[in-house]
CSV table of C-alpha atoms in Angstrom, one decimal:
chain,number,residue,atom,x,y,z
M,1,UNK,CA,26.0,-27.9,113.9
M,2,UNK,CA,23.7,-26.3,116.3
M,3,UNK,CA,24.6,-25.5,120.2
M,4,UNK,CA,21.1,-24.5,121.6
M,5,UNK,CA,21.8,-23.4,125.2
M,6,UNK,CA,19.0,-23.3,128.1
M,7,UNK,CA,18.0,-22.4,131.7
M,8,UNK,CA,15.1,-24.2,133.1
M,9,UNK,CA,13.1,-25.9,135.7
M,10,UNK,CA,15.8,-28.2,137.1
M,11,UNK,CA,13.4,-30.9,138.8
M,12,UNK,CA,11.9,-31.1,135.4
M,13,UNK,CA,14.9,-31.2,133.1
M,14,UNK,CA,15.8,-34.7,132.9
M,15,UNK,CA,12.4,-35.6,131.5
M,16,UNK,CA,12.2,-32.7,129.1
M,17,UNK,CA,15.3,-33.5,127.9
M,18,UNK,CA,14.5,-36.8,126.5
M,19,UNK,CA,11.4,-35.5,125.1
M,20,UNK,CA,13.1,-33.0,123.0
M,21,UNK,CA,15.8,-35.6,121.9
M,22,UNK,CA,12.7,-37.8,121.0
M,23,UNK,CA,11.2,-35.4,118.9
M,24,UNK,CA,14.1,-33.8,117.2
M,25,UNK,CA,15.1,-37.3,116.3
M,26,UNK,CA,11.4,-37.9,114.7
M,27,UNK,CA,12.3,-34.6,113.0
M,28,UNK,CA,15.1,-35.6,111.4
M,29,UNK,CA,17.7,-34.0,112.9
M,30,UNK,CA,20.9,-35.7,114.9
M,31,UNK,CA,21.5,-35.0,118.9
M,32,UNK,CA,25.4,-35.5,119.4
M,33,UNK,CA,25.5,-34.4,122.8
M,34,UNK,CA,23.8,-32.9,125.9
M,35,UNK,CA,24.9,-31.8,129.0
M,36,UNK,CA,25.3,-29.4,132.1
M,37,UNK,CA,28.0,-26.9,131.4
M,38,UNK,CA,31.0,-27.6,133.5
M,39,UNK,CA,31.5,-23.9,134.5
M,40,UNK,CA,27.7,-22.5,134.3
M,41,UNK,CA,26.0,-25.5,136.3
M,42,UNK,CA,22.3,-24.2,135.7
M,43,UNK,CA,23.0,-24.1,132.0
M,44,UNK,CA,22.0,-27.3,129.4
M,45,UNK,CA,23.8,-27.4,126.4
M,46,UNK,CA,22.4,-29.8,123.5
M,47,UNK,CA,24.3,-29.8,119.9
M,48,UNK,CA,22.7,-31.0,117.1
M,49,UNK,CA,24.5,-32.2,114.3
M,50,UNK,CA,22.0,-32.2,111.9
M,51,UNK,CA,18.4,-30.4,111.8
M,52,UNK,CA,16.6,-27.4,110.8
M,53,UNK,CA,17.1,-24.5,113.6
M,54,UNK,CA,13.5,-23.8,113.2
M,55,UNK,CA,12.2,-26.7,113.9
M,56,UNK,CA,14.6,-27.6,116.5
M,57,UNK,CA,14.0,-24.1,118.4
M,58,UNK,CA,10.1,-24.8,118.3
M,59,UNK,CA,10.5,-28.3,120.0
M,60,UNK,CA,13.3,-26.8,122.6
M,61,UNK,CA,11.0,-23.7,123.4
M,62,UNK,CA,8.0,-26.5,123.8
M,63,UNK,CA,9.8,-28.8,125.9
M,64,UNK,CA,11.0,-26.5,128.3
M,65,UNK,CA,8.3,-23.8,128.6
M,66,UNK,CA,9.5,-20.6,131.1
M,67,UNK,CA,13.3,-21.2,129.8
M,68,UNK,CA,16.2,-19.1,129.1
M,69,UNK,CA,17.6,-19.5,125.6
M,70,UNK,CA,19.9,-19.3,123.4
M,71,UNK,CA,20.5,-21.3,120.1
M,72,UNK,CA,23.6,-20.5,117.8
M,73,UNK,CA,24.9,-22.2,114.6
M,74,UNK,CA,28.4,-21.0,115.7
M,75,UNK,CA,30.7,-21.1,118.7
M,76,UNK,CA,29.2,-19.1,121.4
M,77,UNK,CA,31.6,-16.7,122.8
M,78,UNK,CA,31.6,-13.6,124.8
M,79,UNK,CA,30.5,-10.9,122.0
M,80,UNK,CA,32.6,-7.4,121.5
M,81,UNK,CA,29.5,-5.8,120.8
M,82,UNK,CA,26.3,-5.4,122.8
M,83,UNK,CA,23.3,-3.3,121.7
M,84,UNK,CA,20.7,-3.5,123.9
M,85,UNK,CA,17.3,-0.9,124.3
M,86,UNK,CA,16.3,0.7,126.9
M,87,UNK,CA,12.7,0.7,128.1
M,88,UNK,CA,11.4,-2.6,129.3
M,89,UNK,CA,14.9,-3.7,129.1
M,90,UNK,CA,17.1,-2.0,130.8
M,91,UNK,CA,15.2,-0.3,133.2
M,92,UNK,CA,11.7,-1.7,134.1
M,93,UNK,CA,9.4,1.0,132.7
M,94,UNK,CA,8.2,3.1,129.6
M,95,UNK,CA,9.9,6.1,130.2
M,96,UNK,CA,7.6,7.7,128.4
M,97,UNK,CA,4.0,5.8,129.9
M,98,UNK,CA,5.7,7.4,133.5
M,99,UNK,CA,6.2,10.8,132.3
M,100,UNK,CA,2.7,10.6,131.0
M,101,UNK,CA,1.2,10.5,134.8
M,102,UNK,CA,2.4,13.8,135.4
M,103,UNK,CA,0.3,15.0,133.3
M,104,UNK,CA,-2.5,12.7,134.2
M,105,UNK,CA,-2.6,10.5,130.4
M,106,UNK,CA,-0.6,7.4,131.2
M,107,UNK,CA,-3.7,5.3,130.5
M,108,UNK,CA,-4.3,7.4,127.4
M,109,UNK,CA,-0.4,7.3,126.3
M,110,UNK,CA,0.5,3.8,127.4
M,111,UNK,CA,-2.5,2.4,125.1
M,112,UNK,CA,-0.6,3.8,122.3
M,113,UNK,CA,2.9,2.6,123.7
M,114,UNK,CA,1.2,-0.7,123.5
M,115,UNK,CA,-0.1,-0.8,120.4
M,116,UNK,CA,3.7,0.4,119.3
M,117,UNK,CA,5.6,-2.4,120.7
M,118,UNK,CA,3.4,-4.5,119.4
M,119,UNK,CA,4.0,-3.8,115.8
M,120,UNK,CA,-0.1,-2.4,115.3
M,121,UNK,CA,0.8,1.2,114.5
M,122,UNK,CA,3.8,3.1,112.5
M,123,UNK,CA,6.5,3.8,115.3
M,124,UNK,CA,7.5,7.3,114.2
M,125,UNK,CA,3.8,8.2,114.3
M,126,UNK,CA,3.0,6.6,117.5
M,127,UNK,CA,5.9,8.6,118.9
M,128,UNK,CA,4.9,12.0,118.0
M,129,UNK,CA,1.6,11.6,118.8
M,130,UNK,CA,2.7,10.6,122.6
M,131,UNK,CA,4.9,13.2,122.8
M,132,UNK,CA,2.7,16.0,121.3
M,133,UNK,CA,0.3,15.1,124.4
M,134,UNK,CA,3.0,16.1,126.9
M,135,UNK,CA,3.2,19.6,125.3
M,136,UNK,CA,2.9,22.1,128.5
M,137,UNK,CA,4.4,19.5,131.1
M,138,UNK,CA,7.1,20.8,133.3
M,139,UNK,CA,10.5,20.2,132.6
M,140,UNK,CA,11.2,19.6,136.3
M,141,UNK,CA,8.5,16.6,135.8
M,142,UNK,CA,11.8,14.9,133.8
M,143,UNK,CA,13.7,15.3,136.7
M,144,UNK,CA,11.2,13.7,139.3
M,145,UNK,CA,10.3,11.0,136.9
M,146,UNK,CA,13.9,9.7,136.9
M,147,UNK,CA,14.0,10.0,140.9
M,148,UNK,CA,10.9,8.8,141.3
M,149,UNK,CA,10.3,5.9,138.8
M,150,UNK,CA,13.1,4.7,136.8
M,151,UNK,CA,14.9,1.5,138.1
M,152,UNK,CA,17.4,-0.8,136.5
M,153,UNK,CA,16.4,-4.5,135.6
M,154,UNK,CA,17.5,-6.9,138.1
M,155,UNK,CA,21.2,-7.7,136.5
M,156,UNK,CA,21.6,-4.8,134.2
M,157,UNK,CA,24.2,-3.5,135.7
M,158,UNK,CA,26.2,-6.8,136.3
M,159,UNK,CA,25.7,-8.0,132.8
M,160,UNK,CA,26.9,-4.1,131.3
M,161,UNK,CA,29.9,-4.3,133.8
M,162,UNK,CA,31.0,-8.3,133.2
M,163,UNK,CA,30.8,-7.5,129.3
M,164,UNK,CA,32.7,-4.7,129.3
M,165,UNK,CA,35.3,-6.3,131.8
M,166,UNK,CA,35.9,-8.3,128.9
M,167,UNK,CA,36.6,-5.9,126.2
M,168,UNK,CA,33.2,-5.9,124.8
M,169,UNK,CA,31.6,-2.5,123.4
M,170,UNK,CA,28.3,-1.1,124.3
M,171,UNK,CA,26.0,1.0,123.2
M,172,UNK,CA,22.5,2.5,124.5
M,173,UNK,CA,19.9,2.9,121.8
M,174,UNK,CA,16.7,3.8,122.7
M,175,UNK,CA,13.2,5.2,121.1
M,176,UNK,CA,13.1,7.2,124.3
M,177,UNK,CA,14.8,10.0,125.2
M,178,UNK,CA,18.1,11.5,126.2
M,179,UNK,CA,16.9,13.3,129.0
M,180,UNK,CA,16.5,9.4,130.4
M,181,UNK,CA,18.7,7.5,128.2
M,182,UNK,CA,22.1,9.3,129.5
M,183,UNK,CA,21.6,9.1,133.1
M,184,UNK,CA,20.5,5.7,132.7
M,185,UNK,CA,23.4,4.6,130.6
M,186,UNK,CA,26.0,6.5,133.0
M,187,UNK,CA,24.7,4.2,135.9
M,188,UNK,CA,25.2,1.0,134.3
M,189,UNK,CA,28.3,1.7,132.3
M,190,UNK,CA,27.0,1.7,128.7
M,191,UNK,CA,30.0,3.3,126.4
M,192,UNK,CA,27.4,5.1,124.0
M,193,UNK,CA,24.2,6.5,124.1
M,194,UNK,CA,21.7,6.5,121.3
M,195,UNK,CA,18.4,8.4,121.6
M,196,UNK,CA,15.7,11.0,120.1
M,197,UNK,CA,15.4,14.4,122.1
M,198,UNK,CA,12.4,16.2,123.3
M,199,UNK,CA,12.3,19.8,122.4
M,200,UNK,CA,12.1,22.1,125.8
M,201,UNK,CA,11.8,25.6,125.5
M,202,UNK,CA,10.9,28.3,128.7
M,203,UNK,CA,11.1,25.1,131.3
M,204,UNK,CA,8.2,22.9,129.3
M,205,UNK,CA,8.0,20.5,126.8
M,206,UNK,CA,6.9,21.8,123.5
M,207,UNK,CA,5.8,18.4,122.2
M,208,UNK,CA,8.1,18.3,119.7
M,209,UNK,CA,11.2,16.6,119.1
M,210,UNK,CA,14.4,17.7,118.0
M,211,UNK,CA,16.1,16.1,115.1
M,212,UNK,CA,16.0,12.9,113.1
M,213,UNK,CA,13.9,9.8,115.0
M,214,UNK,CA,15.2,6.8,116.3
M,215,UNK,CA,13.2,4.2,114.8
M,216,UNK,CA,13.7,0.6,114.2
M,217,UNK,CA,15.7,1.1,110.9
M,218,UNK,CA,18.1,3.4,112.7
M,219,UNK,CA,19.0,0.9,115.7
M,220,UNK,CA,19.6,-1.7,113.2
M,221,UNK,CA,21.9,0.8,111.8
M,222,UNK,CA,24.1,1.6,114.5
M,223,UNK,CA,24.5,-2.1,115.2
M,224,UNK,CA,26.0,-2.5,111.5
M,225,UNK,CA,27.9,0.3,111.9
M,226,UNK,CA,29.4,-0.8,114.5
M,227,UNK,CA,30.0,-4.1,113.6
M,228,UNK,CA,31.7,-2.8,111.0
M,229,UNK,CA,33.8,-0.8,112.8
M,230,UNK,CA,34.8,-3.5,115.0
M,231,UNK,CA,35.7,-5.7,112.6
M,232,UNK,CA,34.0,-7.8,110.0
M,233,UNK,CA,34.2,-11.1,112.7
M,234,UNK,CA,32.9,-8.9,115.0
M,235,UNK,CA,30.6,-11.3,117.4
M,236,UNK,CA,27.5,-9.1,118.5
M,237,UNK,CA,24.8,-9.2,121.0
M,238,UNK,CA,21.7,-7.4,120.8
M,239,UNK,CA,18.7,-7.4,123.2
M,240,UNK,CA,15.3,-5.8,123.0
M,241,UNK,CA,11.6,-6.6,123.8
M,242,UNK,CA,9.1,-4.9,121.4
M,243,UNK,CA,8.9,-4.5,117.6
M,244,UNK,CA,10.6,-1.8,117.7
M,245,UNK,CA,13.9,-3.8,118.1
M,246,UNK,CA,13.2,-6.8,115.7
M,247,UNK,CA,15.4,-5.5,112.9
M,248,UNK,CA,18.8,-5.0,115.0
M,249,UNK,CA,17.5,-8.3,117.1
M,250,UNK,CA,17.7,-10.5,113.6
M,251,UNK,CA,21.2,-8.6,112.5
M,252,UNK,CA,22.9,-9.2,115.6
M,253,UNK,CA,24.8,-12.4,115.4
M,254,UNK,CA,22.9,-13.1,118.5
M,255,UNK,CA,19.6,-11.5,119.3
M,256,UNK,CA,18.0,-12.2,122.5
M,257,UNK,CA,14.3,-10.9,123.5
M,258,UNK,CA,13.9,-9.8,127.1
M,259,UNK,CA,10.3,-10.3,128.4
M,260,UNK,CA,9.5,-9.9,124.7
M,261,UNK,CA,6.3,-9.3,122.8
M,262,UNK,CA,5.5,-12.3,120.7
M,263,UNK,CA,7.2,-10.7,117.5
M,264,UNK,CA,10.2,-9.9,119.0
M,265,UNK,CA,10.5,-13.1,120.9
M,266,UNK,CA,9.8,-15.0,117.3
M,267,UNK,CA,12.7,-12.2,115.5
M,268,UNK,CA,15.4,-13.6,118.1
M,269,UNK,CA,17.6,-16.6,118.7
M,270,UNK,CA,17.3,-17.0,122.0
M,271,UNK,CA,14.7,-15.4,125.3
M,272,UNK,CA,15.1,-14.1,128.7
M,273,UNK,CA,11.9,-15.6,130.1
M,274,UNK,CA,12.3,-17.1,133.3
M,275,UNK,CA,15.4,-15.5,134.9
M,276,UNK,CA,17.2,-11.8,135.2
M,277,UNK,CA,19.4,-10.5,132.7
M,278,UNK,CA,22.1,-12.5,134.6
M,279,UNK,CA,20.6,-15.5,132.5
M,280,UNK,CA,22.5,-13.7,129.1
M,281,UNK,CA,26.4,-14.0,131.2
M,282,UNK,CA,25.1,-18.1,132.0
M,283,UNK,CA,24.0,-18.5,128.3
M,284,UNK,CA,27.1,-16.9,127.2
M,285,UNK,CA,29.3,-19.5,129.2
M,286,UNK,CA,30.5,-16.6,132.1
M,287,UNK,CA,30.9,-18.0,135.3
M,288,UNK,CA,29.2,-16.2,138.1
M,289,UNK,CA,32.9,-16.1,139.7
M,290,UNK,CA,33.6,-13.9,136.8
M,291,UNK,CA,31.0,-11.6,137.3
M,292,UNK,CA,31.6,-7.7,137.8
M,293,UNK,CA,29.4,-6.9,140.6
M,294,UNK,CA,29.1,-3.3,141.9
């Protein structure tokens, strides 16, 4: 069985719904049921008895273009873990794209970010290079950046709080820095923070790091790690938006891109495309009564 959940144009939805049915059917697969769900009103649910998730997800995702989604081969339920990155996720910037302007290369230093979350160059690579650029910039310029430039995503805070409210873990991990990643994850609640360092020595950035990296390979291993900590039945939740996250995306029992890149949004089961991270608590069955606002 399949349960594919979905947020999407509601004048349209009645039509795109029989379309889909339609062409699962000439698939091959077997629609048992659709309908609104009784507590999250904005939220379709369709299970399918029988069909390949592939092909269902590409007919869904084609029928209902601009959705939010979410398609599981198990009973979704509120997860007790939830790994999510930071930049472009979280908050609405590239930490590291912002604290490029103060030294006048964010055009030079985004390009590069780019090209990262895209999956075109080596991540570890990509990183040193950016940061080795900032070598010389103020430490103070840490300070304004976070004043200045770093917001929360609409819902980030809500969807951290709400989780947590109901016992579910979470954990930061970022391929930015701590000198963002902490303050960040004290504001919206996350348990644990997860992050590389920038080296700072006589009040400016060296353009080094200090320590191991946090790469791809290493988010995917704190999600298993604590998975397995949790328990092997553990249902987890990870969100992301760049190549960078695909590896903890597609080990997460549910892995949903943000605003993705088009290889993180093809990694996950499910896409934030059309509303605010809100959209995850409706996919997940929360009632907005049940929310923990702040």
């Amino acid at each position: 069985m399949l349960i594919a959940r979905l947020i999407a144009d509601p004048t349209t939805l009645g039509d795109n719904l029989a379309r889909a049915v339609e062409q699962i059917t000439a698939a091959g697969g077997e629609v048992a049921g659709a309908g609104m769900l009784d507590f999250c009103e904005s939220v379709l649910e369709i299970e399918v008895a029988t069909g390949d998730a592939a092909t269902v997800r590409g007919i869904l995702d084609n029928c209902f273009p601009a959705s939010d989604f979410l398609l599981s081969d198990r009973v979704i339920e509120t997860p007790r873990l939830f790994v999510s990155d930071m930049d472009s996720t979280m908050i609405s910037a590239e930490c590291i794209d912002e604290l490029a302007d103060f030294a006048g290369l964010k055009e030079r230093i985004a390009a590069i970010t780019e090209r990262a979350m895209q999956g075109e160059l080596d991540f570890e690579s990509a990183l040193r290079e950016r940061v080795g650029l900032l070598k010389d910039l103020p430490e103070t310029a840490i300070t304004q950046c976070l004043e200045e430039r770093i917001r929360p995503m609409p819902g980030a805070r809500t969807l951290v709080s709400t989780l947590k409210s109901r016992g579910c873990h979470t954990v930061l991990v970022t391929g930015g820095f701590h000198s963002f990643a902490d303050p960040v994850a004290a504001q919206l609640g996350f348990d644990r923070v997860v992050g590389n360092r920038l080296e700072i020595a006589d009040g400016r950035l060296t353009g080094a790091l200090v320590g191991g990296i946090v790469d791809s390979g290493v988010k995917k291993t704190v999600l298993l790690e604590e998975m397995e900590r949790l328990g092997p039945a553990t249902a987890s939740l990870a969100t992301g938006d760049g190549a960078n996250d695909i590896p903890m995306i597609a080990a997460a029992t549910h892995g949903i891109a943000y605003y993705a890149k088009p290889k993180a949004r093809q990694a996950a089961d499910g896409w934030i495309d059309r509303g605010d991270l809100t959209s995850i608590l409706q996919l997940f069955g929360i009632a907005h009564e049940d929310w923990v606002i702040d």
